[in-house]
PDB file of C-alpha atoms and ligand atoms in Angstrom:
ATOM      1  CA  MET A 128       6.054  11.938 -26.044  1.00 38.00           C
ATOM      2  CA  THR A 129       8.784  14.333 -24.831  1.00 37.00           C
ATOM      3  CA  GLU A 130      10.759  15.634 -27.013  1.00 36.00           C
ATOM      4  CA  GLU A 131      13.859  14.071 -25.603  1.00 39.00           C
ATOM      5  CA  THR A 132      12.461  10.862 -26.911  1.00 43.00           C
ATOM      6  CA  ASP A 133      10.598  11.778 -29.856  1.00 48.00           C
ATOM      7  CA  ASN A 134      13.274  13.252 -31.957  1.00 67.00           C
ATOM      8  CA  GLY A 135      11.532  12.524 -35.724  1.00 84.00           C
ATOM      9  CA  ILE A 136      14.127   9.497 -36.114  1.00 91.00           C
ATOM     10  CA  GLY A 137      12.257   6.425 -36.800  1.00 88.00           C
ATOM     11  CA  GLY A 138      12.839   2.966 -37.613  1.00 87.00           C
ATOM     12  CA  VAL A 139      12.601   3.999 -41.776  1.00 88.00           C
ATOM     13  CA  HIS A 140      15.175   6.570 -40.925  1.00 93.00           C
ATOM     14  CA  ILE A 141      17.711   4.079 -39.214  1.00 94.00           C
ATOM     15  CA  LYS A 142      17.128   1.452 -41.940  1.00 91.00           C
ATOM     16  CA  TYR A 143      17.958   4.128 -44.768  1.00 93.00           C
ATOM     17  CA  LEU A 144      20.935   5.359 -43.191  1.00 96.00           C
ATOM     18  CA  LEU A 145      22.290   1.885 -43.186  1.00 94.00           C
ATOM     19  CA  HIS A 146      21.573   1.436 -46.513  1.00 92.00           C
ATOM     20  CA  CYS A 147      22.427   4.512 -48.407  1.00 96.00           C
ATOM     21  CA  PRO A 148      23.018   8.074 -46.362  1.00 96.00           C
ATOM     22  CA  ARG A 149      21.916   9.424 -49.563  1.00 95.00           C
ATOM     23  CA  GLN A 150      18.662   7.816 -49.152  1.00 95.00           C
ATOM     24  CA  LEU A 151      18.008   9.043 -45.625  1.00 95.00           C
ATOM     25  CA  TRP A 152      18.774  12.704 -47.147  1.00 95.00           C
ATOM     26  CA  LEU A 153      16.531  12.560 -49.747  1.00 93.00           C
ATOM     27  CA  TYR A 154      13.662  10.885 -47.440  1.00 92.00           C
ATOM     28  CA  SER A 155      14.089  13.537 -44.793  1.00 92.00           C
ATOM     29  CA  ARG A 156      13.323  16.173 -47.368  1.00 91.00           C
ATOM     30  CA  GLY A 157      10.143  14.370 -48.272  1.00 88.00           C
ATOM     31  CA  TYR A 158      11.026  12.419 -51.747  1.00 87.00           C
ATOM     32  CA  ARG A 159       9.402   9.236 -51.068  1.00 82.00           C
ATOM     33  CA  PRO A 160       9.262   7.261 -54.363  1.00 80.00           C
ATOM     34  CA  GLU A 161       8.891   4.280 -51.921  1.00 66.00           C
ATOM     35  CA  GLN A 162       5.188   4.698 -51.919  1.00 59.00           C
ATOM     36  CA  ASN A 163       5.305   3.192 -55.361  1.00 56.00           C
ATOM     37  CA  ASN A 164       7.157   0.492 -54.682  1.00 58.00           C
ATOM     38  CA  SER A 165       5.656  -3.253 -55.151  1.00 55.00           C
ATOM     39  CA  SER A 166       7.848  -4.339 -52.776  1.00 56.00           C
ATOM     40  CA  VAL A 167       7.245  -2.243 -50.254  1.00 57.00           C
ATOM     41  CA  ALA A 168       3.479  -2.733 -50.684  1.00 56.00           C
ATOM     42  CA  PHE A 169       4.358  -6.433 -50.284  1.00 53.00           C
ATOM     43  CA  GLY A 170       5.949  -6.108 -47.020  1.00 55.00           C
ATOM     44  CA  GLU A 171       3.414  -3.837 -45.776  1.00 56.00           C
ATOM     45  CA  ALA A 172       0.299  -6.434 -46.675  1.00 53.00           C
ATOM     46  CA  LEU A 173       2.667  -8.891 -44.837  1.00 51.00           C
ATOM     47  CA  ASP A 174       2.964  -6.952 -42.153  1.00 54.00           C
ATOM     48  CA  ALA A 175      -0.627  -6.285 -41.924  1.00 51.00           C
ATOM     49  CA  THR A 176      -1.766 -10.059 -42.089  1.00 51.00           C
ATOM     50  CA  THR A 177       1.184 -11.950 -40.139  1.00 52.00           C
ATOM     51  CA  TYR A 178       0.508 -11.578 -36.807  1.00 51.00           C
ATOM     52  CA  THR A 179      -3.151 -10.408 -36.541  1.00 49.00           C
ATOM     53  CA  ARG A 180      -3.371 -10.751 -32.410  1.00 50.00           C
ATOM     54  CA  ARG A 181      -0.748  -8.107 -31.828  1.00 56.00           C
ATOM     55  CA  ARG A 182      -0.886  -4.329 -30.985  1.00 58.00           C
ATOM     56  CA  ASP A 183       1.470  -2.184 -32.624  1.00 66.00           C
ATOM     57  CA  ILE A 184       2.974   1.004 -30.770  1.00 71.00           C
ATOM     58  CA  ASP A 185       3.153   4.333 -32.309  1.00 71.00           C
ATOM     59  CA  LEU A 186       6.248   6.268 -30.919  1.00 70.00           C
ATOM     60  CA  GLY A 187       5.735   9.280 -33.499  1.00 67.00           C
ATOM     61  CA  GLU A 188       8.066   8.376 -36.081  1.00 65.00           C
ATOM     62  CA  ALA A 189       8.566   5.170 -35.119  1.00 68.00           C
ATOM     63  CA  LYS A 190       5.942   2.268 -35.353  1.00 73.00           C
ATOM     64  CA  ILE A 191       7.105  -0.793 -33.320  1.00 70.00           C
ATOM     65  CA  ASP A 192       5.395  -3.865 -34.311  1.00 69.00           C
ATOM     66  CA  TRP A 193       4.766  -5.268 -30.953  1.00 71.00           C
ATOM     67  CA  VAL A 194       6.048  -5.643 -27.609  1.00 69.00           C
ATOM     68  CA  THR A 195       5.308  -8.498 -25.319  1.00 68.00           C
ATOM     69  CA  THR A 196       5.826  -9.247 -21.760  1.00 67.00           C
ATOM     70  CA  GLY A 197       8.704  -8.845 -19.721  1.00 73.00           C
ATOM     71  CA  ALA A 198       9.213  -5.850 -22.861  1.00 84.00           C
ATOM     72  CA  VAL A 199      10.645  -7.897 -25.790  1.00 88.00           C
ATOM     73  CA  VAL A 200      10.305  -5.774 -28.835  1.00 89.00           C
ATOM     74  CA  HIS A 201       9.203  -7.266 -31.948  1.00 88.00           C
ATOM     75  CA  GLU A 202       9.596  -6.334 -35.585  1.00 89.00           C
ATOM     76  CA  THR A 203       8.543  -7.980 -38.541  1.00 88.00           C
ATOM     77  CA  LYS A 204      10.291  -8.194 -41.783  1.00 89.00           C
ATOM     78  CA  SER A 205       9.267  -9.435 -45.326  1.00 87.00           C
ATOM     79  CA  SER A 206      12.653 -10.292 -46.588  1.00 88.00           C
ATOM     80  CA  ARG A 207      14.048 -13.803 -45.938  1.00 90.00           C
ATOM     81  CA  THR A 208      17.527 -12.511 -45.525  1.00 91.00           C
ATOM     82  CA  PRO A 209      18.553 -11.432 -42.178  1.00 92.00           C
ATOM     83  CA  SER A 210      20.387  -8.213 -41.921  1.00 91.00           C
ATOM     84  CA  PRO A 211      22.131  -5.618 -39.465  1.00 92.00           C
ATOM     85  CA  GLN A 212      20.133  -2.742 -40.206  1.00 91.00           C
ATOM     86  CA  HIS A 213      16.862  -4.790 -39.085  1.00 94.00           C
ATOM     87  CA  GLU A 214      18.966  -5.384 -35.874  1.00 95.00           C
ATOM     88  CA  ALA A 215      20.132  -1.444 -35.771  1.00 96.00           C
ATOM     89  CA  GLN A 216      15.705  -0.827 -36.435  1.00 94.00           C
ATOM     90  CA  VAL A 217      15.042  -3.022 -33.395  1.00 94.00           C
ATOM     91  CA  ARG A 218      17.748  -1.335 -31.076  1.00 96.00           C
ATOM     92  CA  HIS A 219      16.628   1.857 -32.019  1.00 94.00           C
ATOM     93  CA  TYR A 220      13.006   0.954 -30.860  1.00 91.00           C
ATOM     94  CA  CYS A 221      14.561  -0.253 -27.719  1.00 93.00           C
ATOM     95  CA  LEU A 222      16.179   2.989 -27.190  1.00 94.00           C
ATOM     96  CA  LEU A 223      13.233   4.655 -27.660  1.00 90.00           C
ATOM     97  CA  LEU A 224      11.136   2.808 -25.325  1.00 88.00           C
ATOM     98  CA  ALA A 225      14.086   2.943 -22.781  1.00 90.00           C
ATOM     99  CA  ARG A 226      13.925   6.736 -22.347  1.00 91.00           C
ATOM    100  CA  LEU A 227      10.225   6.623 -21.985  1.00 86.00           C
ATOM    101  CA  GLY A 228      11.074   4.170 -18.793  1.00 86.00           C
ATOM    102  CA  VAL A 229      10.496   0.910 -20.160  1.00 86.00           C
ATOM    103  CA  ASN A 230      13.139  -1.763 -18.989  1.00 88.00           C
ATOM    104  CA  ILE A 231      13.638  -3.714 -22.094  1.00 90.00           C
ATOM    105  CA  ALA A 232      14.598  -7.394 -21.838  1.00 92.00           C
ATOM    106  CA  ARG A 233      15.766  -7.762 -25.397  1.00 93.00           C
ATOM    107  CA  GLY A 234      14.744  -7.437 -29.266  1.00 94.00           C
ATOM    108  CA  VAL A 235      13.332 -10.568 -31.994  1.00 93.00           C
ATOM    109  CA  VAL A 236      13.350  -9.790 -35.502  1.00 94.00           C
ATOM    110  CA  HIS A 237      10.789 -12.150 -37.356  1.00 92.00           C
ATOM    111  CA  TYR A 238      11.137 -13.601 -40.878  1.00 94.00           C
ATOM    112  CA  PRO A 239       8.037 -15.491 -41.518  1.00 89.00           C
ATOM    113  CA  LEU A 240       8.273 -15.940 -45.000  1.00 90.00           C
ATOM    114  CA  VAL A 241      11.518 -18.367 -44.198  1.00 94.00           C
ATOM    115  CA  ARG A 242      10.513 -19.129 -40.468  1.00 92.00           C
ATOM    116  CA  ARG A 243      13.155 -17.629 -38.755  1.00 94.00           C
ATOM    117  CA  THR A 244      13.795 -15.438 -36.141  1.00 94.00           C
ATOM    118  CA  THR A 245      16.976 -13.149 -35.055  1.00 95.00           C
ATOM    119  CA  GLU A 246      17.477 -12.357 -31.312  1.00 96.00           C
ATOM    120  CA  VAL A 247      18.684  -8.755 -30.564  1.00 97.00           C
ATOM    121  CA  ALA A 248      20.199  -8.093 -27.330  1.00 97.00           C
ATOM    122  CA  TRP A 249      19.746  -4.993 -25.127  1.00 96.00           C
ATOM    123  CA  ASP A 250      22.543  -4.222 -22.751  1.00 96.00           C
ATOM    124  CA  ALA A 251      25.148  -0.855 -22.275  1.00 97.00           C
ATOM    125  CA  PHE A 252      26.719  -2.081 -25.509  1.00 97.00           C
ATOM    126  CA  ALA A 253      23.480  -2.166 -27.596  1.00 98.00           C
ATOM    127  CA  ARG A 254      22.438   1.303 -26.006  1.00 97.00           C
ATOM    128  CA  ALA A 255      25.514   2.973 -27.218  1.00 98.00           C
ATOM    129  CA  GLU A 256      25.249   1.339 -30.685  1.00 97.00           C
ATOM    130  CA  ALA A 257      21.607   2.776 -31.136  1.00 97.00           C
ATOM    131  CA  GLU A 258      22.716   6.394 -29.798  1.00 97.00           C
ATOM    132  CA  LYS A 259      25.619   6.313 -32.224  1.00 98.00           C
ATOM    133  CA  THR A 260      23.466   5.439 -35.046  1.00 97.00           C
ATOM    134  CA  GLU A 261      20.743   7.919 -34.067  1.00 96.00           C
ATOM    135  CA  GLN A 262      23.582  10.574 -33.872  1.00 97.00           C
ATOM    136  CA  ALA A 263      24.946   9.536 -37.386  1.00 97.00           C
ATOM    137  CA  ALA A 264      21.296   9.534 -39.115  1.00 96.00           C
ATOM    138  CA  LYS A 265      20.890  13.138 -37.404  1.00 96.00           C
ATOM    139  CA  ASP A 266      24.096  14.243 -38.834  1.00 96.00           C
ATOM    140  CA  VAL A 267      22.919  13.122 -42.177  1.00 96.00           C
ATOM    141  CA  ILE A 268      19.710  14.850 -42.402  1.00 95.00           C
ATOM    142  CA  ALA A 269      21.494  17.819 -41.125  1.00 95.00           C
ATOM    143  CA  ALA A 270      23.736  18.029 -43.894  1.00 96.00           C
ATOM    144  CA  ASP A 271      23.290  20.956 -46.614  1.00 95.00           C
ATOM    145  CA  GLN A 272      23.866  18.403 -49.566  1.00 92.00           C
ATOM    146  CA  PRO A 273      22.792  14.978 -50.299  1.00 92.00           C
ATOM    147  CA  ALA A 274      25.775  12.357 -49.339  1.00 93.00           C
ATOM    148  CA  PRO A 275      27.262  11.225 -52.413  1.00 94.00           C
ATOM    149  CA  ARG A 276      25.593   8.017 -54.513  1.00 95.00           C
ATOM    150  CA  LEU A 277      26.764   4.572 -53.912  1.00 95.00           C
ATOM    151  CA  PRO A 278      28.205   2.478 -56.363  1.00 95.00           C
ATOM    152  CA  ARG A 279      25.792   1.790 -58.966  1.00 92.00           C
ATOM    153  CA  SER A 280      25.629  -1.887 -58.277  1.00 92.00           C
ATOM    154  CA  ARG A 281      24.749  -1.245 -54.648  1.00 92.00           C
ATOM    155  CA  CYS A 282      21.828   0.381 -56.048  1.00 93.00           C
ATOM    156  CA  ARG A 283      19.923  -2.381 -57.520  1.00 89.00           C
ATOM    157  CA  GLY A 284      16.294  -2.200 -55.944  1.00 86.00           C
ATOM    158  CA  CYS A 285      16.422   0.904 -54.486  1.00 90.00           C
ATOM    159  CA  SER A 286      13.132   3.083 -55.318  1.00 88.00           C
ATOM    160  CA  TYR A 287      15.351   6.049 -55.087  1.00 91.00           C
ATOM    161  CA  ARG A 288      16.785   5.172 -58.797  1.00 90.00           C
ATOM    162  CA  ASP A 289      15.310   7.568 -60.738  1.00 88.00           C
ATOM    163  CA  TYR A 290      16.513  10.473 -58.462  1.00 88.00           C
ATOM    164  CA  CYS A 291      19.867   9.370 -58.558  1.00 92.00           C
ATOM    165  CA  TRP A 292      20.719   7.646 -61.851  1.00 91.00           C
ATOM    166  CA  GLY A 293      17.409   8.715 -64.033  1.00 87.00           C
ATOM    167  CA  ASP A 294      16.716   5.030 -65.015  1.00 61.00           C
ATOM    168  CA  LEU A 295      14.007   3.621 -63.541  1.00 48.00           C
TER     169      LEU A 295
HETATM  170  S1  SF4 B 372      19.825   5.068 -55.870  1.00 75.62           S
HETATM  171 FE1  SF4 B 372      21.850   3.990 -55.313  1.00 75.62          FE
HETATM  172  S2  SF4 B 372      22.694   6.203 -54.492  1.00 75.62           S
HETATM  173 FE2  SF4 B 372      20.637   6.903 -54.604  1.00 75.62          FE
HETATM  174  S3  SF4 B 372      19.565   6.250 -52.705  1.00 75.62           S
HETATM  175 FE3  SF4 B 372      19.158   4.554 -53.904  1.00 75.62          FE
HETATM  176  S4  SF4 B 372      21.213   3.482 -53.007  1.00 75.62           S
HETATM  177 FE4  SF4 B 372      21.917   5.362 -52.678  1.00 75.62          FE
END
């Protein structure tokens, strides 16, 4: 892994950035309450059992679920609802692999609980989006102070609520 590709920004960083920049800032400083979160454990269990023949790809911070012939990047989600965050995560993985010289075809997000998939395009526009998102994550992490809290109504289900609101 070269410095250019392994810049410490993984899929979790992208997910947190797009959910809440404050969450990303806290995560980057080692605050990890999600390790005790049952929904995270459920996602990990589903992840470990759904597609047993796949092979994960470890790019340091980024763990890609699997890549099939023709360089299609796959990501499995325990969520029932497709989200732009999931697509952004896959674009980030495509970016990391493209920097390693892989000629990426596209991405696919799998939602086994609802038997759905979402296609993620990989082209010049997608690459520019991925680079912009990656830079935004770096900017948040580099800040001296955490980003402001989101409106409380958007914090439901966030495992960082005890830190932000003291009410878990
Ligand atoms: S509790 Fe709210 S403000 Fe705090 S990290 Fe989570 S979403 Fe962001």
